[in-house]
Coordinates of C-alpha atoms and ligand atoms in Angstrom, one line a residue:
M1114 CA 19.4 12.9 17.5
R1115 CA 17.5 10.3 19.7
L1116 CA 14.1 11.2 20.3
S1117 CA 11.5 9.6 22.4
V1118 CA 7.7 9.6 20.7
I1119 CA 5.5 9.5 23.6
G1120 CA 1.4 7.5 22.5
C1121 CA 1.9 5.5 20.1
G1122 CA -1.6 6.2 17.8
Y1123 CA -1.6 7.2 15.8
L1124 CA -0.5 10.4 14.9
G1125 CA 3.4 8.8 17.7
A1126 CA 3.0 5.5 15.3
V1127 CA 3.8 7.4 12.8
H1128 CA 5.8 10.5 13.5
A1129 CA 8.4 7.2 15.6
A1130 CA 8.5 5.1 12.6
A1131 CA 8.8 8.4 9.7
M1132 CA 11.9 10.2 12.5
A1133 CA 13.9 6.5 11.7
S1134 CA 13.8 6.9 8.7
I1135 CA 14.9 10.0 8.0
G1136 CA 18.2 8.8 10.2
H1137 CA 16.8 9.1 13.8
E1138 CA 17.0 6.6 17.0
V1139 CA 13.8 6.5 18.4
V1140 CA 11.8 4.9 21.4
G1141 CA 8.0 5.0 20.8
I1142 CA 6.5 4.6 24.2
D1143 CA 2.5 3.1 24.8
I1144 CA 0.9 2.6 27.9
D1145 CA -1.0 -0.2 26.1
P1146 CA 1.0 -3.4 25.7
G1147 CA -0.8 -5.0 22.7
K1148 CA 0.4 -2.1 21.5
I1149 CA 3.6 -1.9 21.3
K1150 CA 4.4 -6.3 21.2
T1151 CA 2.6 -5.5 18.0
L1152 CA 4.5 -2.7 17.2
S1153 CA 7.6 -4.4 18.2
D1154 CA 6.8 -7.2 15.9
G1155 CA 7.5 -4.8 12.9
D1156 CA 3.1 -5.2 12.5
A1157 CA 1.3 -2.0 11.9
P1158 CA -1.4 -1.4 14.0
F1159 CA -4.4 -0.2 11.8
F1160 CA -4.2 0.7 7.8
E1161 CA -2.0 4.1 7.1
P1162 CA 0.1 3.5 3.0
G1163 CA 3.5 3.9 3.3
L1164 CA 3.6 2.9 7.0
Q1165 CA 4.5 -0.5 7.2
Q1166 CA 7.9 -0.3 4.9
I1167 CA 8.6 2.2 7.5
L1168 CA 8.9 0.5 10.5
T1169 CA 9.7 -2.7 9.4
E1170 CA 12.9 -1.0 7.7
G1171 CA 13.5 1.1 11.5
I1172 CA 13.1 -2.1 13.2
A1173 CA 15.6 -4.1 11.1
S1174 CA 18.3 -1.1 11.0
G1175 CA 17.6 -1.3 14.8
R1176 CA 17.1 2.9 14.8
L1177 CA 13.3 2.5 16.3
S1178 CA 11.9 0.4 19.3
F1179 CA 9.4 0.3 21.4
S1180 CA 8.4 -0.1 25.0
T1181 CA 5.8 0.6 27.8
E1182 CA 8.6 2.1 30.0
F1183 CA 8.7 6.0 30.4
A1184 CA 12.8 5.2 31.3
A1185 CA 12.8 4.1 27.9
A1186 CA 12.3 8.2 27.2
A1187 CA 16.0 9.2 29.5
G1188 CA 18.5 10.1 27.6
A1189 CA 16.9 10.9 24.1
D1190 CA 17.3 14.4 22.9
V1191 CA 14.0 15.1 22.1
H1192 CA 9.7 13.8 23.8
F1193 CA 7.9 14.6 21.4
I1194 CA 3.9 13.4 22.9
G1195 CA 1.9 12.1 20.8
V1196 CA -1.4 11.2 22.6
G1197 CA -5.1 11.4 21.8
T1198 CA -7.7 14.2 23.0
P1199 CA -11.0 12.7 22.3
Q1200 CA -13.9 14.7 23.3
Q1201 CA -15.8 14.3 26.7
P1202 CA -17.6 12.4 27.5
G1203 CA -20.8 13.8 28.5
G1204 CA -19.2 17.8 26.9
H1205 CA -17.6 19.0 24.1
A1206 CA -14.4 20.6 25.7
A1207 CA -10.8 18.3 25.4
D1208 CA -10.0 15.5 27.2
L1209 CA -6.7 16.1 29.1
T1210 CA -6.0 13.6 30.9
Y1211 CA -3.6 12.2 28.2
V1212 CA -1.3 14.8 27.7
H1213 CA -0.9 15.2 31.4
T1214 CA -0.3 11.6 32.0
A1215 CA 2.3 11.4 29.6
V1216 CA 3.8 15.0 30.4
D1217 CA 3.4 13.9 35.1
S1218 CA 5.5 10.3 33.9
L1219 CA 8.3 11.9 31.3
L1220 CA 9.1 14.6 34.3
P1221 CA 11.1 12.1 36.2
H1222 CA 13.3 10.9 33.1
L1223 CA 13.4 14.2 31.7
S1224 CA 17.4 15.9 31.7
E1225 CA 18.7 19.5 31.8
G1226 CA 18.8 20.2 28.2
D1227 CA 15.7 17.7 26.8
V1228 CA 13.2 19.0 24.4
V1229 CA 9.6 18.0 25.2
A1230 CA 7.1 19.0 22.3
G1231 CA 4.3 18.4 22.3
K1232 CA 2.3 17.9 19.2
S1233 CA -1.0 16.6 20.1
T1234 CA -3.6 19.0 19.3
V1235 CA -4.8 20.6 22.2
P1236 CA -7.0 23.4 23.2
V1237 CA -5.0 27.2 23.7
G1238 CA -3.7 27.9 26.7
T1239 CA -2.6 24.3 27.6
A1240 CA 1.4 24.5 26.7
A1241 CA 1.5 27.8 28.7
S1242 CA 0.3 25.6 31.9
L1243 CA 2.3 22.9 31.0
A1244 CA 5.3 25.0 30.0
P1245 CA 6.3 26.0 34.5
R1246 CA 6.8 21.5 35.0
V1247 CA 9.0 21.1 32.1
A1248 CA 11.2 24.0 33.5
A1249 CA 11.6 22.6 36.5
T1250 CA 13.3 19.9 34.7
G1251 CA 16.0 21.4 33.2
A1252 CA 14.0 20.7 29.8
T1253 CA 12.3 23.1 27.2
L1254 CA 8.6 22.6 26.2
V1255 CA 7.4 23.9 22.5
W1256 CA 4.4 23.5 20.6
N1257 CA 4.7 21.6 17.7
P1258 CA 1.2 20.2 16.0
E1259 CA 1.1 17.9 13.5
F1260 CA -1.1 18.1 10.1
L1261 CA -0.8 15.0 8.7
R1262 CA -4.4 13.4 6.7
E1263 CA -5.2 10.0 7.6
G1264 CA -3.9 8.2 3.8
W1265 CA -0.9 10.8 3.4
A1266 CA -0.1 10.2 6.8
V1267 CA 3.7 9.3 5.8
A1268 CA 4.5 11.7 3.4
D1269 CA 3.0 14.7 5.7
T1270 CA 5.2 13.5 8.4
I1271 CA 8.3 13.8 5.8
T1272 CA 7.6 16.1 3.8
P1273 CA 5.0 18.8 5.5
D1274 CA 3.5 21.5 4.3
R1275 CA 4.1 23.2 6.8
L1276 CA 5.7 23.8 10.3
V1277 CA 5.5 25.4 13.3
A1278 CA 6.8 25.4 16.5
G1279 CA 5.4 27.3 20.0
V1280 CA 8.3 28.7 21.8
P1281 CA 9.3 30.3 25.0
D1282 CA 10.0 33.9 24.9
G1283 CA 14.3 34.1 25.9
P1284 CA 17.5 31.8 24.9
S1285 CA 15.9 28.8 25.8
G1286 CA 13.0 28.9 23.5
E1287 CA 15.5 29.8 21.6
R1288 CA 17.1 27.2 21.5
A1289 CA 14.8 24.5 21.5
A1290 CA 12.8 25.3 17.8
E1291 CA 17.5 25.1 16.9
V1292 CA 16.9 21.8 18.3
L1293 CA 13.6 20.9 16.2
R1294 CA 15.0 22.5 13.0
E1295 CA 17.6 19.7 13.6
V1296 CA 15.3 16.9 13.9
Y1297 CA 13.4 18.5 10.8
H1298 CA 15.9 19.0 9.1
P1299 CA 15.7 16.8 5.6
A1300 CA 12.5 19.4 5.4
V1301 CA 13.6 22.2 6.4
A1302 CA 16.9 21.6 3.8
S1303 CA 14.7 21.3 1.2
G1304 CA 12.1 25.0 2.2
I1305 CA 9.4 23.3 3.8
P1306 CA 8.5 27.1 5.8
F1307 CA 9.6 26.2 9.4
I1308 CA 7.1 29.3 11.3
V1309 CA 8.5 30.1 15.2
T1310 CA 5.5 31.2 17.2
D1311 CA 4.3 31.7 20.3
Y1312 CA 2.4 28.4 22.7
A1313 CA -0.9 30.0 22.3
T1314 CA -0.5 30.5 17.8
S1315 CA 1.2 26.7 17.1
E1316 CA -1.4 25.9 19.4
L1317 CA -4.2 28.1 17.2
V1318 CA -2.7 27.0 14.0
K1319 CA -4.2 24.1 14.4
V1320 CA -7.2 23.9 15.3
A1321 CA -7.6 26.4 12.9
A1322 CA -6.9 25.2 10.1
N1323 CA -9.2 21.9 10.9
A1324 CA -12.0 24.6 11.3
F1325 CA -11.3 26.5 8.1
L1326 CA -11.6 23.2 6.6
A1327 CA -14.6 22.0 8.4
T1328 CA -16.2 25.7 7.4
K1329 CA -15.6 24.4 4.0
I1330 CA -16.6 21.2 3.3
S1331 CA -19.6 22.3 5.2
F1332 CA -20.0 25.7 3.1
I1333 CA -20.3 23.2 0.5
N1334 CA -22.7 20.6 1.8
A1335 CA -24.6 24.0 2.7
M1336 CA -24.9 25.3 -1.6
A1337 CA -25.7 21.0 -2.0
E1338 CA -29.2 21.7 0.3
I1339 CA -29.3 25.3 -1.9
A1340 CA -29.3 23.8 -4.8
E1341 CA -31.6 20.9 -4.2
A1342 CA -34.1 22.9 -3.3
S1343 CA -33.5 25.6 -6.9
G1344 CA -32.2 22.3 -9.4
A1345 CA -29.5 22.8 -9.5
D1346 CA -25.6 20.9 -9.6
V1347 CA -23.4 21.7 -6.4
T1348 CA -20.7 19.5 -8.2
Q1349 CA -20.9 22.4 -10.6
L1350 CA -20.9 24.4 -8.8
A1351 CA -17.8 23.5 -7.0
D1352 CA -15.5 23.6 -10.3
A1353 CA -16.6 26.8 -11.5
I1354 CA -15.7 28.9 -7.9
G1355 CA -13.0 26.3 -8.0
H1356 CA -11.7 27.4 -10.2
D1357 CA -11.5 31.1 -8.9
E1358 CA -7.5 30.7 -7.2
R1359 CA -8.6 32.6 -3.7
I1360 CA -11.3 29.7 -3.2
G1361 CA -9.6 26.4 -4.6
R1362 CA -11.4 23.0 -5.4
R1363 CA -10.0 20.9 -3.7
F1364 CA -12.4 20.5 0.3
L1365 CA -14.9 21.4 -1.9
G1366 CA -16.3 18.0 -2.6
A1367 CA -20.7 17.6 -1.0
G1368 CA -21.6 15.0 -0.5
I1369 CA -22.1 13.2 3.3
G1370 CA -19.6 15.5 5.5
F1371 CA -16.5 15.7 7.5
G1372 CA -15.6 12.4 10.1
G1373 CA -12.8 10.9 11.5
G1374 CA -10.8 11.3 15.1
C1375 CA -9.7 15.1 13.9
L1376 CA -12.3 17.4 12.7
P1377 CA -15.7 16.8 14.0
K1378 CA -14.0 16.9 17.8
D1379 CA -11.7 19.8 17.5
I1380 CA -14.8 22.0 15.9
R1381 CA -16.4 21.4 19.4
A1382 CA -13.4 22.0 21.7
F1383 CA -12.8 24.7 19.8
A1384 CA -16.2 26.7 20.4
A1385 CA -16.1 25.1 24.2
R1386 CA -12.9 27.2 24.5
A1387 CA -13.9 30.0 22.6
E1388 CA -16.4 29.5 25.8
E1389 CA -14.3 29.6 28.2
L1390 CA -12.2 32.9 26.8
G1391 CA -15.4 35.0 26.8
K1392 CA -15.7 34.9 22.7
S1393 CA -17.9 31.9 22.1
E1394 CA -19.9 34.4 19.6
S1395 CA -16.3 34.9 17.3
V1396 CA -17.3 30.5 16.6
T1397 CA -21.1 31.4 16.8
F1398 CA -20.8 29.5 12.9
L1399 CA -18.8 26.4 14.5
R1400 CA -22.1 24.9 15.2
E1401 CA -23.8 25.9 12.1
V1402 CA -20.9 23.8 10.2
D1403 CA -21.7 21.2 12.8
A1404 CA -25.5 21.4 12.2
I1405 CA -25.0 21.0 8.4
N1406 CA -22.8 18.7 8.4
L1407 CA -24.7 16.1 10.4
R1408 CA -28.0 17.4 8.7
R1409 CA -26.3 15.4 5.4
R1410 CA -26.3 12.3 6.7
D1411 CA -30.0 12.7 7.2
R1412 CA -29.9 13.5 3.5
A1413 CA -28.6 9.9 2.4
V1414 CA -30.7 8.2 4.1
E1415 CA -33.7 10.3 2.9
L1416 CA -32.3 10.1 -0.6
V1417 CA -32.9 6.3 0.0
V1418 CA -35.7 5.8 1.9
Q1419 CA -37.2 7.7 -1.1
A1420 CA -36.0 5.5 -3.8
L1421 CA -37.5 2.7 -3.0
G1422 CA -41.1 4.2 -2.0
G1423 CA -41.3 5.6 1.1
S1424 CA -39.6 2.5 3.8
V1425 CA -36.4 1.0 3.9
F1426 CA -38.4 -1.4 5.5
G1427 CA -37.2 -5.5 4.6
K1428 CA -34.9 -4.5 1.8
K1429 CA -31.8 -5.1 1.0
V1430 CA -29.8 -1.5 1.4
T1431 CA -25.6 -2.3 0.5
V1432 CA -24.0 0.4 1.4
L1433 CA -20.4 0.8 -0.9
G1434 CA -17.1 1.9 3.3
A1435 CA -17.8 2.2 6.5
A1436 CA -14.2 4.0 6.9
F1437 CA -14.7 7.5 7.5
K1438 CA -12.9 8.2 4.4
P1439 CA -11.4 6.0 1.7
H1440 CA -7.2 4.9 2.2
S1441 CA -8.5 4.7 6.0
D1442 CA -9.5 1.8 7.8
D1443 CA -10.0 4.3 11.0
V1444 CA -14.8 4.5 11.6
R1445 CA -14.7 6.5 14.2
D1446 CA -17.9 9.5 14.2
S1447 CA -17.2 7.6 10.2
P1448 CA -20.5 8.9 8.4
A1449 CA -20.6 6.3 6.0
L1450 CA -21.5 3.8 9.1
D1451 CA -23.5 6.0 10.9
V1452 CA -25.5 5.9 7.4
A1453 CA -25.9 2.5 7.3
V1454 CA -26.7 2.0 11.6
R1455 CA -29.7 4.7 10.2
L1456 CA -30.8 2.4 8.2
R1457 CA -30.8 -1.0 10.1
G1458 CA -33.1 1.6 12.4
L1459 CA -35.8 2.4 9.8
G1460 CA -36.3 -1.2 9.2
A1461 CA -34.2 -2.1 6.2
D1462 CA -32.0 -5.6 5.8
V1463 CA -28.0 -3.2 5.6
M1464 CA -24.9 -5.7 4.7
V1465 CA -21.8 -3.0 4.4
T1466 CA -18.7 -3.8 2.4
D1467 CA -15.8 -1.9 2.5
P1468 CA -11.5 -3.0 1.4
Q1469 CA -9.9 -1.8 4.9
A1470 CA -12.5 -1.1 8.2
I1471 CA -14.6 -4.4 8.3
D1472 CA -12.8 -5.3 11.3
N1473 CA -13.5 -1.8 13.1
A1474 CA -16.5 -1.2 12.0
R1475 CA -17.6 -5.0 14.1
R1476 CA -16.2 -3.9 16.8
L1477 CA -18.4 -0.6 16.5
H1478 CA -21.7 -2.0 15.3
P1479 CA -22.2 -5.8 15.2
Q1480 CA -25.1 -5.4 14.6
L1481 CA -25.4 -5.2 10.9
A1482 CA -24.3 -7.2 9.0
Y1483 CA -20.6 -6.7 6.7
E1484 CA -18.8 -8.6 3.3
P1485 CA -15.5 -8.6 2.9
D1486 CA -16.0 -9.1 -0.9
R1487 CA -17.7 -6.2 -3.0
D1488 CA -19.9 -8.1 -5.4
T1489 CA -21.3 -10.5 -2.9
A1490 CA -21.9 -7.6 -1.1
I1491 CA -24.0 -6.4 -3.8
R1492 CA -25.5 -9.3 -4.9
D1493 CA -29.5 -8.7 -5.0
A1494 CA -29.5 -5.5 -3.4
D1495 CA -32.2 -2.9 -3.9
A1496 CA -30.7 0.1 -3.2
I1497 CA -26.8 0.7 -3.4
A1498 CA -25.5 3.6 -0.7
L1499 CA -22.0 5.3 -1.7
V1500 CA -21.1 6.7 1.1
T1501 CA -16.7 6.2 1.3
E1502 CA -15.8 6.8 -2.9
W1503 CA -12.5 4.1 -2.5
D1504 CA -11.4 3.5 -6.3
E1505 CA -13.4 0.0 -5.4
Y1506 CA -16.7 1.8 -6.2
R1507 CA -16.1 5.3 -7.5
R1508 CA -14.2 4.4 -10.4
E1509 CA -13.9 0.4 -11.1
L1510 CA -17.2 -0.1 -10.2
T1511 CA -19.3 0.3 -13.7
P1512 CA -23.2 0.0 -13.9
E1513 CA -22.5 -2.1 -16.4
H1514 CA -21.5 -5.0 -14.1
A1515 CA -23.3 -4.6 -10.5
S1516 CA -26.0 -4.7 -13.1
S1517 CA -25.4 -8.1 -13.9
L1518 CA -25.8 -8.2 -9.4
T1519 CA -28.9 -7.9 -8.8
S1520 CA -31.6 -6.8 -10.5
G1521 CA -32.1 -3.6 -8.2
R1522 CA -31.4 -0.4 -9.2
V1523 CA -31.8 2.7 -7.3
V1524 CA -27.9 3.8 -6.7
V1525 CA -27.6 6.4 -3.5
D1526 CA -24.6 8.2 -4.7
G1527 CA -23.0 10.0 -0.9
R1528 CA -19.9 11.7 -2.4
N1529 CA -20.9 12.8 -5.8
G1530 CA -17.8 10.2 -6.9
L1531 CA -19.5 7.9 -9.7
D1532 CA -20.3 9.4 -13.4
A1533 CA -24.8 10.1 -12.7
A1534 CA -24.5 10.0 -16.5
A1535 CA -24.1 6.9 -17.7
W1536 CA -25.6 4.7 -14.0
R1537 CA -28.7 6.8 -15.7
A1538 CA -27.9 5.1 -19.2
A1539 CA -27.5 1.5 -17.7
G1540 CA -31.1 2.1 -16.2
W1541 CA -30.5 3.7 -12.8
Q1542 CA -32.2 5.4 -10.3
Y1543 CA -29.3 7.6 -9.6
H1544 CA -29.1 9.6 -6.0
G1545 CA -27.0 12.4 -5.9
M1546 CA -25.8 15.1 -3.3
G1547 CA -27.5 18.5 -4.0
R1548 CA -27.0 17.1 -8.0
P1549 CA -30.6 17.9 -9.6
Ligands
LIG2913 C1 -7.3 16.0 9.1 C2 -6.8 17.2 8.2 O1 -6.9 17.2 6.8 C3 -5.7 17.2 8.7 O2 -5.3 18.4 8.3 C4 -5.8 17.2 9.8 O3 -3.8 16.9 10.7 C5 -5.8 16.2 10.9 O4 -7.6 16.2 10.2 C6 -5.8 16.1 12.4 O5 -6.5 16.7 12.8 O6 -4.8 15.1 12.9 P1 -7.9 14.0 8.3 O7 -9.3 13.2 9.5 O8 -7.6 12.8 8.6 O9 -7.4 14.8 8.2 O10 -9.5 13.7 6.9 P2 -9.9 15.0 5.9 O11 -9.1 14.6 5.3 O12 -8.7 16.3 6.6 O13 -10.4 14.5 5.9 C7 -12.2 14.6 6.8 C8 -13.4 13.9 6.7 O14 -14.0 15.5 5.9 C9 -13.5 12.8 6.2 O15 -14.5 11.9 6.2 C10 -13.4 13.3 4.3 O16 -14.5 12.7 3.9 C11 -14.7 14.8 4.5 N1 -14.4 15.7 2.9 C12 -12.8 15.9 2.9 C13 -15.7 15.4 2.6 O17 -17.0 15.2 2.5 N2 -15.6 16.4 1.4 C14 -13.8 17.3 1.0 O18 -14.5 17.5 -0.1 C15 -12.8 16.4 1.4

């Protein structure tokens, strides 16, 4: 099939390349000429495992191209909208400017029978408000939310847990659902659930999923706070409750909490939308989820300060990690970088290292010192803080090796990823999150 993908950020670039990899002819469109040049040259604009390969293959096959012109979308059967919906400056609601601009720019190039598939995360009600404009061209709007995780984005796009299509009532909706089934044929044929529903439900599925995941993380982080006050160990607690299949161990990783370009802004936008709907009390708990999450960053900073005798002023603190999670170079709302910035604010001599995210981190926080080599970064540190659980730090850094690099013996494990007993046995003062 011929597809266009409007917006070539994280979602759009991966979607375009993944759709080409399953055999479609795809044009990715973005108004940013720099992004389009990078992609057209076959270079992945961000670190995402597997993306470089499908991008190179797609371009070489002739099935994948990129353009800054909306006219390039003409002739495609399906047009995906994958532009960003960031948090509004000065507010919690989502900024829908890019979605509206993308749809308006696409309208003149649509033909009778085309399908426009919104993938961006939007407040419930958005699709219904956009649908008449699309329908006036003879095309049909569907909402087809995306559930990809950074770091697993390629696999999540090609073989997702489920596919969801929010369609209008009547024959045009039924036909559009069939068209989407055809787009995702390999996944649908392999038995991946394909859920056809209305616009509002499809929009809510996405925000509800992210709200649930954020709640799960903040739940275990709340338990970490209680564990800290009572002498319990939250990691053992998570293992024990996680054995209950109804609860499950995944996303019960206590630590410095969630960040990134999705969970934080999505729960805020959800609360803002609920308020507009007169239902703010239904999601009041999301404020607590947000507050618990942010408190854990304070806690990590507090642990470093306490471990260094009440002040970090003039002390060298090596921060292991800048990305909001491993396997990503994304530093948007990164708890790791936030901890680094706060420590520097308290007068620490902060050195940040990360296998992938240093360039992005430096752009955002040029005031911090960066060192790509882990061992050089650790040399002569008074304290080490693990804040992004890359294997380079969590699995591969032994306490014996760290001891050979510095005489400092303080380690704060912001992700509960280290073997506490091994670090203590090697003479380190180990501090986890919610662990005695
Ligand atoms: C999240 C969702 O998981 C995806 O399903 C969704 O499609 C995506 O947002 C989106 O809306 O686009 P992502 O932001 O890539 O994906 O990251 P997650 O893997 O969900 O991690 C989010 C944050 O939670 C990270 O900072 C991570 O370190 C933290 N986290 C995760 C924890 O603190 N503890 C855990 O147990 C798990």
